[in-house]
C-alpha positions as a printed Julia matrix, in Angstrom:
551×3 Matrix{Float64}:
  53.55  148.64   84.66
  49.96  147.6    84.07
  50.54  144.47   86.13
  51.97  146.54   89.01
  48.98  148.92   88.89
  46.59  146.01   88.94
  48.38  144.61   92.0
  48.22  148.01   93.73
  44.53  148.39   93.02
  43.87  144.86   94.21
  45.8   145.55   97.44
  43.8   148.72   98.09
  40.63  146.74   97.83
  42.05  144.39  100.45
  42.7   147.26  102.9
  46.46  147.93  102.29
  47.85  151.41  101.78
  50.11  152.34   98.85
  53.14  152.83  101.18
  52.67  149.35  102.63
  52.47  147.85   99.16
  55.73  149.58   98.1
  57.49  148.3   101.23
  56.33  144.74  100.54
  57.39  145.11   96.93
  60.95  146.17   97.97
  61.19  143.22  100.36
  60.18  140.86   97.58
  62.81  142.37   95.27
  65.55  141.86   97.91
  64.45  138.27   98.45
  64.49  137.76   94.67
  68.07  139.09   94.45
  69.17  136.79   97.28
  67.55  133.83   95.55
  69.33  134.71   92.28
  72.65  134.92   94.13
  72.03  131.56   95.82
  71.13  129.93   92.49
  74.3   131.32   90.89
  76.37  129.99   93.79
  74.82  126.54   93.34
  75.53  126.69   89.59
  79.13  127.7    90.34
  79.5   124.72   92.67
  78.11  122.41   89.97
  80.55  123.82   87.38
  83.46  123.46   89.81
  82.43  119.91   90.71
  82.18  118.98   87.05
  85.61  120.53   86.41
  87.16  118.63   89.31
  85.61  115.34   88.22
  86.05  115.49   84.46
  88.57  118.31   83.86
  92.36  118.4    84.04
  93.84  118.36   87.54
  96.45  120.99   86.64
  95.93  124.44   88.12
  97.39  126.08   85.05
  94.79  128.09   83.16
  93.87  127.27   79.59
  93.56  129.97   76.97
  89.76  129.99   77.01
  89.84  130.33   80.8
  92.19  133.29   80.51
  89.38  135.07   78.67
  89.86  138.82   78.89
  93.59  138.92   79.65
  94.21  141.34   76.77
  92.1   143.89   78.64
  94.34  143.64   81.68
  97.69  144.51   80.11
  97.31  148.19   80.99
  96.61  147.56   84.69
  98.94  149.42   87.12
 100.06  146.3    88.96
 102.47  145.39   86.16
 102.19  141.6    86.41
  99.6   140.61   83.83
 101.76  140.71   80.71
 103.0   137.17   81.45
  99.68  135.45   80.77
 100.36  134.69   77.1
 103.8   133.33   78.01
 102.24  131.01   80.56
  99.63  129.82   78.07
 102.31  129.25   75.41
 104.44  127.37   77.93
 101.52  125.08   78.76
 100.9   124.48   75.06
 104.54  123.45   74.67
 104.22  121.12   77.63
 101.26  119.47   75.94
 103.12  119.1    72.65
 106.45  117.81   73.98
 105.19  114.4    75.19
 103.78  113.75   71.71
 107.14  114.48   70.12
 108.95  112.43   72.74
 106.49  109.59   72.27
 107.16  109.6    68.54
 110.91  109.51   69.13
 110.58  106.6    71.54
 108.52  104.56   69.08
 110.93  105.3    66.25
 114.02  104.39   68.26
 112.38  101.62   70.29
 114.12  102.94   73.4
 111.17  103.57   75.71
 113.08  106.07   77.85
 116.62  107.08   78.66
 119.18  104.26   78.83
 120.8   105.99   81.81
 118.0   104.78   84.07
 119.45  101.24   83.73
 122.99  102.18   84.8
 122.55  100.89   88.35
 121.49   97.38   87.27
 123.94   94.47   87.51
 125.36   93.39   84.15
 125.47   89.84   82.83
 127.54   89.6    79.65
 126.42   87.21   76.9
 129.3    86.53   74.48
 128.21   85.78   70.92
 131.07   84.19   68.98
 131.64   81.56   66.37
 132.18   77.97   67.46
 135.8    76.81   67.13
 134.94   74.59   64.18
 133.61   77.6    62.21
 136.59   79.93   62.78
 138.06   79.21   59.34
 137.94   81.28   56.14
 135.37   79.89   53.7
 137.75   80.76   50.79
 141.25   79.68   51.85
 140.32   77.78   55.03
 142.83   79.86   57.02
 142.34   80.71   60.75
 139.97   83.65   61.32
 141.09   86.46   63.63
 138.7    88.57   65.74
 138.38   92.06   64.24
 135.64   94.13   66.0
 132.67   93.66   68.25
 129.3    95.38   68.68
 127.15   95.76   71.76
 123.47   96.19   72.56
 121.54   96.33   75.82
 118.52   94.18   76.63
 116.67   94.38   79.95
 115.62   90.98   81.31
 113.19   90.3    84.14
 113.71   87.36   86.48
 110.41   86.62   88.27
 110.46   86.47   92.07
 111.42   83.13   93.5
 109.91   81.74   96.69
 111.9    79.06   98.46
 111.5    77.14  101.71
 114.44   77.49  104.09
 115.05   74.66  106.49
 117.27   75.55  109.46
 119.13   72.49  110.8
 120.96   73.28  114.02
 123.66   70.87  115.18
 124.55   70.15  118.81
 127.99   68.86  119.87
 129.29   66.68  122.7
 132.74   65.35  123.67
 132.76   61.5   123.16
 135.84   60.73  125.41
 134.34   62.66  128.32
 131.0    60.93  127.81
 132.64   57.49  127.79
 134.55   58.25  130.99
 131.45   59.6   132.68
 132.82   63.13  132.94
 130.04   65.69  133.1
 130.49   68.04  130.17
 128.13   70.55  128.56
 126.44   70.04  125.21
 127.53   72.75  122.8
 125.0    73.98  120.25
 125.69   75.96  117.08
 124.38   79.57  117.03
 120.69   79.41  116.35
 118.81   81.97  114.32
 115.78   83.33  116.14
 112.38   83.18  114.39
 110.83   86.49  113.37
 107.6    85.46  115.1
 107.81   82.45  117.44
 105.83   79.52  116.07
 105.44   81.12  112.64
 107.08   80.31  109.29
 107.31   83.97  108.26
 110.82   85.26  107.5
 112.21   88.79  107.49
 112.09   88.83  103.69
 108.47   87.6   103.51
 107.28   90.04  106.18
 109.06   92.92  104.44
 107.61   91.82  101.1
 104.05   91.92  102.45
 104.6    95.35  104.05
 106.21   96.83  100.94
 103.48   95.49   98.68
 100.75   97.12  100.73
 102.31  100.39  101.86
 104.65  101.14   98.97
 102.99   99.52   95.97
  99.4    99.99   97.31
  98.38   96.35   96.92
  95.4    95.13   98.93
  95.74   92.1   101.2
  93.18   90.3    99.03
  95.25   90.97   95.89
  98.43   89.91   97.69
  96.78   86.66   98.77
  95.88   85.99   95.13
  99.38   86.87   93.88
 100.97   84.44   96.32
  98.45   81.78   95.37
  99.45   82.24   91.72
 103.06   81.5    92.69
 102.01   78.21   94.26
 101.67   79.03   97.98
  98.51   79.66   99.95
  98.73   82.17  102.79
  95.5    83.44  104.31
  94.64   87.12  104.58
  94.42   86.69  108.35
  98.06   85.59  108.48
  99.2    88.38  106.15
  97.42   90.97  108.31
  98.81   89.47  111.52
 102.37   89.66  110.18
 101.91   93.34  109.32
 100.55   94.32  112.73
 102.9    92.11  114.77
 105.98   93.05  112.75
 105.25   96.77  113.01
 104.9    96.56  116.78
 107.85   94.21  117.42
 110.49   95.62  115.08
 109.47   98.99  113.62
 107.84  100.83  116.52
 111.2   101.45  118.22
 112.63  102.96  115.02
 109.5   105.1   114.62
 109.8   106.44  118.17
 113.46  107.33  117.66
 112.6   109.08  114.37
 109.95  111.0   116.29
 112.56  112.19  118.78
 114.76  113.32  115.9
 111.85  115.02  114.12
 110.99  117.42  116.95
 114.63  118.56  117.02
 114.24  119.95  113.49
 114.11  123.66  112.74
 111.44  123.4   110.05
 108.47  121.03  109.74
 105.34  120.63  107.63
 101.96  119.28  108.75
  98.72  118.07  107.17
  95.96  115.58  107.92
  93.31  113.47  106.18
  90.39  111.26  107.12
  90.72  107.53  107.74
  87.98  105.05  108.54
  88.55  102.55  111.34
  85.77   99.98  111.73
  86.48   98.46  115.15
  87.31  101.48  117.27
  86.37  101.23  120.94
  83.99  103.96  122.12
  83.55  105.29  118.61
  80.51  107.51  118.07
  78.43  106.93  114.9
  79.49  110.23  113.26
  83.05  110.27  114.57
  85.82  110.62  111.98
  89.37  109.42  112.55
  92.43  111.09  110.99
  95.91  110.29  109.78
  98.29  113.18  110.49
 101.49  113.7   108.5
 104.64  115.51  109.66
 107.58  115.75  107.21
 110.78  117.66  107.94
 111.79  120.69  105.88
 113.5   120.06  102.56
 116.85  121.45  103.76
 116.95  119.61  107.09
 120.02  117.39  107.43
 117.87  114.44  108.57
 114.97  113.8   106.24
 112.03  112.3   108.15
 108.42  111.62  107.11
 106.15  110.57  109.98
 102.45  109.65  110.05
 100.3   109.45  113.16
  96.85  107.94  113.55
  94.42  109.67  115.93
  90.66  109.23  116.5
  89.93  112.91  115.82
  91.08  116.27  114.48
  91.32  118.27  117.71
  94.25  120.58  118.43
  95.39  118.31  121.26
  96.85  115.8   118.77
  99.43  118.04  117.03
 100.08  119.71  120.41
 101.06  116.36  121.9
 102.93  115.0   118.89
 105.0   118.17  118.4
 105.77  118.67  122.09
 109.35  119.92  122.33
 109.39  121.37  118.8
 110.16  125.06  118.42
 110.7   126.37  114.93
 108.8   127.03  111.72
 105.72  124.95  110.92
 104.27  124.95  107.39
 100.54  124.21  107.33
  97.26  125.19  105.73
  94.8   127.51  107.46
  93.62  124.94  110.02
  93.53  126.65  113.42
  94.78  123.6   115.36
  98.32  124.23  114.11
  98.16  127.86  115.23
  97.64  126.81  118.85
 101.06  125.15  119.22
 103.22  127.28  121.55
 106.73  128.37  120.55
 106.05  127.78  116.85
 106.09  130.23  113.94
 103.34  129.23  111.5
 104.01  129.53  107.78
 100.97  129.67  105.5
 100.46  127.91  102.18
 100.25  130.03   99.02
  99.07  126.98   97.08
  95.86  126.9    99.15
  95.19  130.6    98.55
  96.02  130.31   94.85
  93.82  127.24   94.46
  90.77  129.18   95.63
  91.22  131.63   92.76
  91.69  128.76   90.3
  88.52  127.08   91.57
  86.66  130.37   91.27
  87.67  130.7    87.61
  86.57  127.11   86.93
  83.2   127.76   88.6
  82.33  130.93   86.66
  79.85  130.8    83.83
  80.29  132.56   80.47
  78.14  135.5    81.58
  80.41  136.45   84.53
  83.02  138.25   82.4
  83.73  141.06   84.86
  84.08  138.66   87.78
  86.25  136.41   85.61
  88.72  139.22   84.89
  88.94  140.21   88.58
  89.58  136.61   89.61
  92.26  136.3    86.97
  93.97  139.39   88.34
  94.26  137.74   91.76
  95.44  134.48   90.24
  98.22  136.24   88.32
  99.67  137.72   91.53
 100.14  134.19   92.9
 101.41  132.96   89.55
 104.17  135.56   89.42
 105.17  134.91   93.02
 105.45  131.19   92.17
 107.56  132.03   89.12
 109.97  133.95   91.35
 110.28  130.9    93.61
 111.23  128.81   90.6
 113.96  131.35   89.82
 115.23  131.19   93.42
 115.25  127.37   93.56
 119.01  126.82   93.2
 120.08  129.69   95.45
 121.55  129.26   98.91
 119.15  130.05  101.8
 120.97  133.34  102.38
 120.72  134.35   98.71
 117.06  133.3    98.59
 116.28  135.37  101.7
 117.75  138.51  100.11
 116.11  137.88   96.73
 112.69  137.45   98.33
 112.99  140.74  100.19
 113.95  142.56   96.99
 111.57  140.92   94.54
 108.82  138.96   96.33
 107.99  141.37   99.13
 106.94  144.28   96.83
 104.66  141.94   94.89
 103.12  140.66   98.14
 102.43  144.25   99.19
 100.8   144.91   95.81
  98.7   141.76   96.26
  97.58  142.94   99.72
  96.52  146.29   98.26
  94.59  144.54   95.49
  92.83  142.23   97.98
  91.7   145.15  100.14
  90.52  147.11   97.1
  88.68  144.23   95.42
  87.04  142.96   98.61
  84.75  145.99   98.59
  83.77  145.38   94.96
  82.44  141.83   95.27
  79.86  140.15   97.45
  81.36  138.28  100.45
  79.33  135.14   99.72
  80.64  134.79   96.17
  83.48  132.39   95.36
  85.81  135.32   94.71
  84.71  137.01   97.92
  85.58  133.86   99.88
  88.93  133.52   98.1
  89.85  137.11   98.99
  88.68  136.7   102.59
  90.81  133.55  102.99
  93.96  135.32  101.77
  93.36  138.34  104.01
  92.61  136.17  107.07
  95.8   134.18  106.44
  97.94  137.16  105.46
 100.29  137.04  108.45
 101.05  133.4   107.7
 101.33  133.94  103.92
 104.04  136.53  104.57
 106.0   134.35  107.02
 108.09  132.55  104.37
 110.05  135.79  103.89
 111.62  135.36  107.34
 114.05  132.58  106.4
 115.53  131.42  103.1
 115.08  127.77  104.13
 111.29  128.12  104.21
 109.0   127.15  101.35
 106.17  129.12   99.82
 103.72  126.22  100.04
 102.85  123.23  102.18
 103.04  120.93   99.16
 105.62  118.74  100.88
 103.07  117.6   103.47
 100.27  117.46  100.89
 102.29  115.09   98.69
 102.78  112.77  101.65
  99.08  112.87  102.47
  98.27  112.23   98.81
 100.26  108.98   98.93
  98.23  107.86  101.93
  94.98  108.89  100.21
  95.93  106.9    97.09
  96.54  103.87   99.27
  93.27  104.47  101.11
  91.4   104.41   97.79
  92.65  100.85   97.39
  92.1    99.4   100.87
  89.29  101.86  101.86
  89.53  101.41  105.65
  91.42   99.91  108.59
  89.67   97.08  110.36
  91.04   97.9   113.8
  92.98  100.51  115.75
  95.94   98.11  115.75
  95.83   98.08  111.95
  95.71  101.88  111.78
  98.65  102.15  114.19
 100.61   99.63  112.14
  99.85  101.75  109.06
 101.23  104.9   110.68
 104.49  103.11  111.5
 105.04  101.33  108.17
 104.04  104.34  106.05
 106.53  106.39  108.06
 109.34  103.88  107.54
 108.63  103.56  103.8
 108.42  107.31  103.14
 111.47  108.08  105.29
 113.41  105.4   103.4
 112.49  107.01  100.07
 113.46  110.45  101.38
 116.93  109.07  102.21
 117.45  107.16   98.93
 116.89  103.73  100.45
 114.92  100.96   98.77
 111.75  100.48  100.89
 111.64   96.69  100.63
 115.36   96.25  101.28
 115.25   98.66  104.21
 112.23   96.95  105.79
 113.92   93.58  105.35
 117.15   94.93  106.89
 115.3    96.39  109.91
 113.31   93.22  110.62
 116.36   91.02  110.12
 118.62   93.1   112.38
 116.12   93.83  115.14
 114.76   90.29  115.31
 118.26   88.92  116.0
 119.54   91.66  118.35
 118.35   93.48  121.44
 116.73   96.79  120.59
 119.02   98.99  122.66
 119.21  102.75  121.93
 122.64  102.14  120.37
 121.29   99.4   118.08
 118.31  101.48  117.02
 120.59  104.41  116.19
 122.67  102.08  113.99
 119.71  101.21  111.77
 118.36  104.74  111.17
 118.27  105.7   107.46
 121.31  108.04  107.59
 123.51  105.66  109.61
 126.87  104.66  108.1
 126.06  101.08  109.16
 123.39  100.73  106.45
 124.56   98.08  103.92
 125.22   99.15  100.35
 122.54   96.86   98.91
 119.88   98.82  100.82
 121.03  102.1    99.29
 119.81  103.04   95.84
 121.62  105.5    93.61
 118.62  106.98   91.82
 118.85  108.37   88.36
 116.54  111.31   87.81
 114.43  109.3    85.37
 113.46  106.47   87.71
 113.57  108.44   90.97
 110.25  110.07   90.11
 108.64  106.68   89.53
 109.85  105.16   92.79
 108.65  108.14   94.82
 105.15  108.29   93.32
């Protein structure tokens, strides 16, 4: 108080009235509050960044993050009593791998034996030599009594061979001797994959699979081949990828595109990609890889990628021309501009904003923490219902959602409207609430059809695979390289979605299409669901190794 009086007296001496001083004082207080809010927002961003960089990637909440959940059990919404169950479930999930790990070490199994059932079997018979099949006591003939078995998995390293094609030509000697003009007959000749090149269908497919399925850089692949005794330059490896994609895979990609837009349900997402040599590229321009997978219940499972030099709405508008159905996406407005499409929002995006808010809050924000946790628990219970509905038919799921999910969504909407007036719009919680309310029409859309999903995770998983590959190779050198990437990624992911081995399927496509004209009938024969696909291309996945091959 003395300090304030001194300031007032000083101001009077400088010619200011008391009313003017009070007004200035109030302005300074408002500015101070705004500065405090800005500082807290910056601290929240730092905490969130630290959590994302060093914390667990799971969006499940730990017990210390749950904080004041015991205070929420009496809330009227009736959904908060599951928090302890969720925390206990997570604790069990953390403990189970340790127990499983101990069992594996003790039994020296290293996983379920069923995951080896699809492998070919080579029997090794262990028996006594004929000279030793006599009793050591009476020297009588020994008779086989029992046998025991054990399994051992053996790896045969890849072999690289050089194939020499020798083509014979034939002529009729009697006709030649008599001077009769007769044609020279030549044996059927296999066409080269690339004229003038020594690359084969298997080698080209191997290079493609290594880069786009196993995420191996061209530099690493060059080194791996060198270690096997052959030297192939990175320039040649890159040329085979680009040329092969354009010659033999582009036609399959285009036909898959035609099939994709005939689907009833699609997903969409996009991510950045850097292309170095892009004609007309502005310094700050960012290119994108778009991803369009079909819905999980579509009869034809397709996963397509498309490279474009930007993120404008014109790109999905053009790519999805002819599509009319449900489109799962995030809140990006470009997808909402596609005519004849019903947009379905992503609950995972909305839920994630509440999770990020909790991670960003400091220990002093207890009230805000409890409010954020309330919002999170609405999404958590809705997700739990979806897990319960997983094995239902679309018709059963539609009815169950109307009976159980819709009332909870209405309660969530009421909570969002109520809480929005209790928090500042610029806070992390305020932004999370605003996002859910702005997207509400799209977040409710999954109730319209039992075939729809609650999230856009299907597209996000596909984008994640591309992002993981991008972390390895960082950029595309040219537009041709980016366009080859869109095609090969699409073929690889579509193969996996249809239980085909990516390398074997790529090899089959290149082999078939390099030796035959690419007519519409031929292209239809080589699509992933065709009954013409050879058995060796198909893979009967066990649950244990299916997850590995699709990661």
